[in-house]
Structures are given as structure tokens and as C-alpha cells.
Amino acid sequence: MVLAARIAEIEKRDRPPEPGDDILLSVITDETNAAIDLRLVDADNDNEADNKLNALISNAFNIWKATAGNAYLRHDGKPFEMPGAAQMIFSDLGTISVEKSRGFSA
């Protein structure tokens, strides 16, 4: 069901939600996930080459390729056995207000 239709159904309800009922928070969460990759809300969607998730993956892969041969030194001056840079990818999905409390958003 399209998100707007889900919201309309919620607004028509004349009683408190029961377990299993759609709620506005679920619609907003699905909307946020869909903005990243539609497959997060509907696995039957096709892979969109230019969505945010694929852009992230492409960028991480390009960094991995660019740094694969880099040698890094330990604090004692000896090189690490495995070359290449490490990457950490964070998602603060679901923590909208966290930027205000800590001054940045991961």
C-alpha cells in the first residue's frame, strides 16, 4: 500500500490502534527506509542503481580499491601485516534527534 493511503487509513480509524494495526510511526519508518532503498520496505522491488544504498556501497568499494595497497605502521613503527585501510560505516537510522545531543550525526 502506498504511504499516503496508509496514513489515510490510520486517520480514518476511530479507535486506538490494536496489536497488528498500522501506526504512523511505522509509516514514517518505512518512508525513511524507502528513501535509502525501496527493497528495505518491499523485497520485490528491483535494485535501483542510483539509490542511496548503492551510492554508499560504490563509494566504500572505491575507497577500498584506492587504499588496498597502502601500508600502515603500528605505534612501534612496524608495518601491519595486512595492507589497506579499514572502513567503518555507520547508520543512525531511527535516531533523528541524536545530532542535537552530541553535536554531529554519524
Short mmCIF file of N, CA and C in Angstrom, two decimals:
data_model
loop_
_atom_site.label_atom_id
_atom_site.label_comp_id
_atom_site.label_asym_id
_atom_site.label_seq_id
_atom_site.Cartn_x
_atom_site.Cartn_y
_atom_site.Cartn_z
N MET A 1 0.85 -1.18 0.00
CA MET A 1 0.00 0.00 0.00
C MET A 1 0.89 1.24 0.00
N VAL A 2 0.53 2.24 -0.77
CA VAL A 2 1.27 3.48 -0.84
C VAL A 2 1.20 4.19 0.52
N LEU A 3 2.28 4.88 0.85
CA LEU A 3 2.36 5.50 2.18
C LEU A 3 1.21 6.46 2.46
N ALA A 4 0.84 7.28 1.48
CA ALA A 4 -0.26 8.23 1.69
C ALA A 4 -1.57 7.49 1.99
N ALA A 5 -1.79 6.38 1.34
CA ALA A 5 -3.00 5.59 1.59
C ALA A 5 -2.98 4.99 2.99
N ARG A 6 -1.80 4.58 3.44
CA ARG A 6 -1.68 4.04 4.79
C ARG A 6 -2.02 5.12 5.82
N ILE A 7 -1.52 6.33 5.60
CA ILE A 7 -1.80 7.43 6.52
C ILE A 7 -3.30 7.74 6.53
N ALA A 8 -3.91 7.74 5.36
CA ALA A 8 -5.36 8.00 5.27
C ALA A 8 -6.14 6.94 6.05
N GLU A 9 -5.74 5.69 5.95
CA GLU A 9 -6.42 4.62 6.70
C GLU A 9 -6.26 4.82 8.21
N ILE A 10 -5.07 5.23 8.63
CA ILE A 10 -4.83 5.48 10.06
C ILE A 10 -5.71 6.63 10.54
N GLU A 11 -5.80 7.69 9.74
CA GLU A 11 -6.61 8.85 10.12
C GLU A 11 -8.10 8.53 10.19
N LYS A 12 -8.55 7.56 9.40
CA LYS A 12 -9.97 7.17 9.41
C LYS A 12 -10.34 6.32 10.62
N ARG A 13 -9.34 5.71 11.24
CA ARG A 13 -9.62 4.81 12.36
C ARG A 13 -10.21 5.61 13.53
N ASP A 14 -11.28 5.10 14.12
CA ASP A 14 -11.97 5.82 15.19
C ASP A 14 -11.77 5.16 16.56
N ARG A 15 -10.67 4.45 16.68
CA ARG A 15 -10.37 3.76 17.93
C ARG A 15 -8.85 3.73 18.09
N PRO A 16 -8.38 3.47 19.29
CA PRO A 16 -6.93 3.33 19.47
C PRO A 16 -6.42 2.12 18.67
N PRO A 17 -5.17 2.18 18.24
CA PRO A 17 -4.64 1.04 17.48
C PRO A 17 -4.53 -0.21 18.35
N GLU A 18 -4.75 -1.33 17.72
CA GLU A 18 -4.62 -2.62 18.38
C GLU A 18 -3.35 -3.29 17.86
N PRO A 19 -2.86 -4.30 18.58
CA PRO A 19 -1.68 -5.01 18.09
C PRO A 19 -1.89 -5.48 16.65
N GLY A 20 -0.93 -5.18 15.80
CA GLY A 20 -1.01 -5.55 14.39
C GLY A 20 -1.54 -4.45 13.50
N ASP A 21 -2.18 -3.41 14.08
CA ASP A 21 -2.66 -2.28 13.29
C ASP A 21 -1.48 -1.44 12.81
N ASP A 22 -1.65 -0.83 11.66
CA ASP A 22 -0.66 0.10 11.15
C ASP A 22 -0.71 1.37 12.00
N ILE A 23 0.45 1.93 12.31
CA ILE A 23 0.52 3.18 13.07
C ILE A 23 1.42 4.16 12.32
N LEU A 24 1.27 5.43 12.64
CA LEU A 24 2.01 6.48 11.94
C LEU A 24 3.52 6.28 12.05
N LEU A 25 4.01 5.85 13.20
CA LEU A 25 5.44 5.62 13.36
C LEU A 25 5.95 4.57 12.37
N SER A 26 5.16 3.54 12.11
CA SER A 26 5.56 2.52 11.14
C SER A 26 5.61 3.10 9.73
N VAL A 27 4.68 3.97 9.40
CA VAL A 27 4.66 4.59 8.08
C VAL A 27 5.90 5.48 7.91
N ILE A 28 6.21 6.27 8.92
CA ILE A 28 7.38 7.16 8.86
C ILE A 28 8.66 6.34 8.75
N THR A 29 8.76 5.25 9.49
CA THR A 29 9.94 4.38 9.41
C THR A 29 10.06 3.79 8.01
N ASP A 30 8.97 3.31 7.46
CA ASP A 30 9.00 2.77 6.10
C ASP A 30 9.40 3.83 5.09
N GLU A 31 8.91 5.05 5.29
CA GLU A 31 9.26 6.16 4.39
C GLU A 31 10.76 6.44 4.44
N THR A 32 11.32 6.46 5.63
CA THR A 32 12.76 6.69 5.79
C THR A 32 13.57 5.57 5.14
N ASN A 33 13.16 4.34 5.38
CA ASN A 33 13.85 3.20 4.77
C ASN A 33 13.74 3.22 3.26
N ALA A 34 12.57 3.56 2.74
CA ALA A 34 12.36 3.61 1.29
C ALA A 34 13.25 4.67 0.64
N ALA A 35 13.53 5.75 1.35
CA ALA A 35 14.41 6.79 0.81
C ALA A 35 15.82 6.27 0.62
N ILE A 36 16.21 5.28 1.39
CA ILE A 36 17.54 4.68 1.28
C ILE A 36 17.55 3.63 0.18
N ASP A 37 16.59 2.71 0.22
CA ASP A 37 16.49 1.64 -0.78
C ASP A 37 15.09 1.05 -0.66
N LEU A 38 14.33 1.06 -1.75
CA LEU A 38 12.95 0.56 -1.72
C LEU A 38 12.87 -0.89 -1.28
N ARG A 39 13.94 -1.66 -1.48
CA ARG A 39 13.93 -3.06 -1.08
C ARG A 39 13.87 -3.23 0.43
N LEU A 40 14.17 -2.18 1.20
CA LEU A 40 14.07 -2.25 2.65
C LEU A 40 12.62 -2.31 3.12
N VAL A 41 11.69 -1.88 2.27
CA VAL A 41 10.27 -1.95 2.63
C VAL A 41 9.51 -2.95 1.77
N ASP A 42 10.07 -3.32 0.63
CA ASP A 42 9.42 -4.29 -0.25
C ASP A 42 10.50 -5.04 -1.02
N ALA A 43 10.76 -6.26 -0.60
CA ALA A 43 11.85 -7.06 -1.18
C ALA A 43 11.64 -7.35 -2.66
N ASP A 44 10.42 -7.19 -3.16
CA ASP A 44 10.15 -7.45 -4.58
C ASP A 44 10.57 -6.31 -5.49
N ASN A 45 10.96 -5.18 -4.94
CA ASN A 45 11.43 -4.07 -5.78
C ASN A 45 12.75 -4.42 -6.43
N ASP A 46 12.98 -3.81 -7.59
CA ASP A 46 14.23 -4.03 -8.30
C ASP A 46 15.35 -3.22 -7.65
N ASN A 47 16.57 -3.62 -7.96
CA ASN A 47 17.75 -2.90 -7.50
C ASN A 47 17.90 -1.63 -8.33
N GLU A 48 17.74 -0.48 -7.71
CA GLU A 48 17.92 0.79 -8.40
C GLU A 48 19.38 1.20 -8.30
N ALA A 49 20.02 1.31 -9.44
CA ALA A 49 21.47 1.57 -9.47
C ALA A 49 21.86 2.87 -8.78
N ASP A 50 21.00 3.87 -8.80
CA ASP A 50 21.38 5.19 -8.28
C ASP A 50 20.76 5.52 -6.92
N ASN A 51 20.32 4.51 -6.17
CA ASN A 51 19.75 4.83 -4.86
C ASN A 51 20.86 5.09 -3.83
N LYS A 52 20.48 5.56 -2.66
CA LYS A 52 21.46 5.96 -1.64
C LYS A 52 22.31 4.79 -1.15
N LEU A 53 21.71 3.63 -1.00
CA LEU A 53 22.47 2.47 -0.53
C LEU A 53 23.54 2.07 -1.53
N ASN A 54 23.19 2.04 -2.81
CA ASN A 54 24.17 1.69 -3.83
C ASN A 54 25.26 2.75 -3.95
N ALA A 55 24.91 4.02 -3.74
CA ALA A 55 25.93 5.08 -3.75
C ALA A 55 26.92 4.87 -2.61
N LEU A 56 26.42 4.52 -1.44
CA LEU A 56 27.28 4.23 -0.29
C LEU A 56 28.21 3.06 -0.59
N ILE A 57 27.64 1.98 -1.13
CA ILE A 57 28.44 0.79 -1.44
C ILE A 57 29.50 1.11 -2.48
N SER A 58 29.13 1.85 -3.50
CA SER A 58 30.08 2.23 -4.55
C SER A 58 31.22 3.07 -3.98
N ASN A 59 30.89 4.03 -3.13
CA ASN A 59 31.91 4.87 -2.52
C ASN A 59 32.84 4.06 -1.63
N ALA A 60 32.28 3.18 -0.81
CA ALA A 60 33.12 2.33 0.06
C ALA A 60 34.01 1.42 -0.77
N PHE A 61 33.48 0.87 -1.85
CA PHE A 61 34.28 0.00 -2.71
C PHE A 61 35.41 0.77 -3.38
N ASN A 62 35.13 2.00 -3.84
CA ASN A 62 36.17 2.82 -4.47
C ASN A 62 37.27 3.17 -3.47
N ILE A 63 36.91 3.47 -2.24
CA ILE A 63 37.91 3.74 -1.21
C ILE A 63 38.73 2.48 -0.94
N TRP A 64 38.07 1.33 -0.87
CA TRP A 64 38.78 0.07 -0.65
C TRP A 64 39.79 -0.17 -1.77
N LYS A 65 39.38 0.03 -3.03
CA LYS A 65 40.30 -0.17 -4.15
C LYS A 65 41.47 0.81 -4.08
N ALA A 66 41.18 2.07 -3.76
CA ALA A 66 42.21 3.09 -3.74
C ALA A 66 43.22 2.89 -2.61
N THR A 67 42.82 2.22 -1.54
CA THR A 67 43.71 2.06 -0.39
C THR A 67 44.21 0.63 -0.20
N ALA A 68 43.83 -0.27 -1.10
CA ALA A 68 44.14 -1.70 -0.92
C ALA A 68 45.63 -1.97 -0.75
N GLY A 69 46.47 -1.20 -1.40
CA GLY A 69 47.91 -1.44 -1.31
C GLY A 69 48.63 -0.59 -0.29
N ASN A 70 47.93 0.28 0.39
CA ASN A 70 48.57 1.16 1.37
C ASN A 70 49.11 0.35 2.55
N ALA A 71 50.30 0.71 2.96
CA ALA A 71 50.89 0.10 4.16
C ALA A 71 50.77 1.10 5.31
N TYR A 72 50.40 0.60 6.47
CA TYR A 72 50.25 1.45 7.64
C TYR A 72 51.14 0.92 8.75
N LEU A 73 51.66 1.84 9.55
CA LEU A 73 52.59 1.48 10.61
C LEU A 73 51.88 1.44 11.96
N ARG A 74 52.30 0.49 12.76
CA ARG A 74 51.83 0.42 14.14
C ARG A 74 52.53 1.51 14.94
N HIS A 75 52.12 1.67 16.18
CA HIS A 75 52.73 2.72 17.02
C HIS A 75 54.21 2.47 17.28
N ASP A 76 54.67 1.20 17.12
CA ASP A 76 56.09 0.90 17.31
C ASP A 76 56.89 1.05 16.02
N GLY A 77 56.25 1.51 14.94
CA GLY A 77 56.95 1.75 13.68
C GLY A 77 56.95 0.57 12.73
N LYS A 78 56.52 -0.60 13.17
CA LYS A 78 56.47 -1.77 12.30
C LYS A 78 55.18 -1.74 11.48
N PRO A 79 55.24 -2.22 10.24
CA PRO A 79 54.02 -2.22 9.42
C PRO A 79 53.03 -3.30 9.87
N PHE A 80 51.77 -3.01 9.73
CA PHE A 80 50.75 -4.03 9.95
C PHE A 80 50.91 -5.10 8.88
N GLU A 81 50.60 -6.34 9.22
CA GLU A 81 50.75 -7.45 8.28
C GLU A 81 49.83 -7.30 7.07
N MET A 82 48.63 -6.84 7.29
CA MET A 82 47.66 -6.74 6.21
C MET A 82 47.61 -5.30 5.69
N PRO A 83 47.84 -5.11 4.40
CA PRO A 83 47.77 -3.75 3.85
C PRO A 83 46.32 -3.30 3.67
N GLY A 84 46.15 -2.04 3.39
CA GLY A 84 44.83 -1.50 3.11
C GLY A 84 44.24 -0.79 4.31
N ALA A 85 43.37 0.15 4.01
CA ALA A 85 42.72 0.94 5.06
C ALA A 85 41.47 0.23 5.56
N ALA A 86 41.13 0.50 6.78
CA ALA A 86 39.87 0.00 7.35
C ALA A 86 38.79 1.05 7.12
N GLN A 87 37.58 0.58 6.98
CA GLN A 87 36.44 1.49 6.86
C GLN A 87 35.37 1.07 7.86
N MET A 88 34.74 2.06 8.43
CA MET A 88 33.59 1.79 9.30
C MET A 88 32.43 2.59 8.74
N ILE A 89 31.31 1.94 8.57
CA ILE A 89 30.13 2.59 8.03
C ILE A 89 29.05 2.56 9.11
N PHE A 90 28.56 3.74 9.45
CA PHE A 90 27.54 3.87 10.48
C PHE A 90 26.23 4.31 9.86
N SER A 91 25.16 3.91 10.47
CA SER A 91 23.84 4.40 10.10
C SER A 91 23.12 4.79 11.38
N ASP A 92 22.70 6.03 11.45
CA ASP A 92 21.96 6.46 12.63
C ASP A 92 20.46 6.47 12.34
N LEU A 93 20.04 5.57 11.49
CA LEU A 93 18.64 5.43 11.15
C LEU A 93 17.82 5.26 12.43
N GLY A 94 16.85 6.09 12.59
CA GLY A 94 16.00 5.98 13.77
C GLY A 94 16.45 6.83 14.93
N THR A 95 17.51 7.61 14.76
CA THR A 95 18.00 8.46 15.85
C THR A 95 18.05 9.91 15.37
N ILE A 96 16.91 10.44 14.98
CA ILE A 96 16.83 11.76 14.38
C ILE A 96 17.35 12.85 15.31
N SER A 97 17.06 12.79 16.58
CA SER A 97 17.43 13.87 17.50
C SER A 97 18.84 13.74 18.05
N VAL A 98 19.55 12.70 17.69
CA VAL A 98 20.87 12.47 18.29
C VAL A 98 21.87 13.56 17.92
N GLU A 99 21.71 14.17 16.75
CA GLU A 99 22.64 15.22 16.34
C GLU A 99 22.63 16.39 17.31
N LYS A 100 21.48 16.75 17.82
CA LYS A 100 21.37 17.85 18.77
C LYS A 100 22.10 17.55 20.07
N SER A 101 22.03 16.31 20.53
CA SER A 101 22.61 15.98 21.83
C SER A 101 24.11 15.78 21.77
N ARG A 102 24.66 15.31 20.65
CA ARG A 102 26.10 15.06 20.61
C ARG A 102 26.84 15.95 19.62
N GLY A 103 26.12 16.79 18.87
CA GLY A 103 26.78 17.76 18.01
C GLY A 103 27.14 17.27 16.63
N PHE A 104 26.90 16.03 16.31
CA PHE A 104 27.16 15.50 14.97
C PHE A 104 26.24 14.33 14.71
N SER A 105 26.15 13.96 13.45
CA SER A 105 25.35 12.81 13.06
C SER A 105 26.24 11.87 12.27
N ALA A 106 26.33 10.61 12.70
CA ALA A 106 27.20 9.64 12.03
C ALA A 106 26.59 9.19 10.74
#
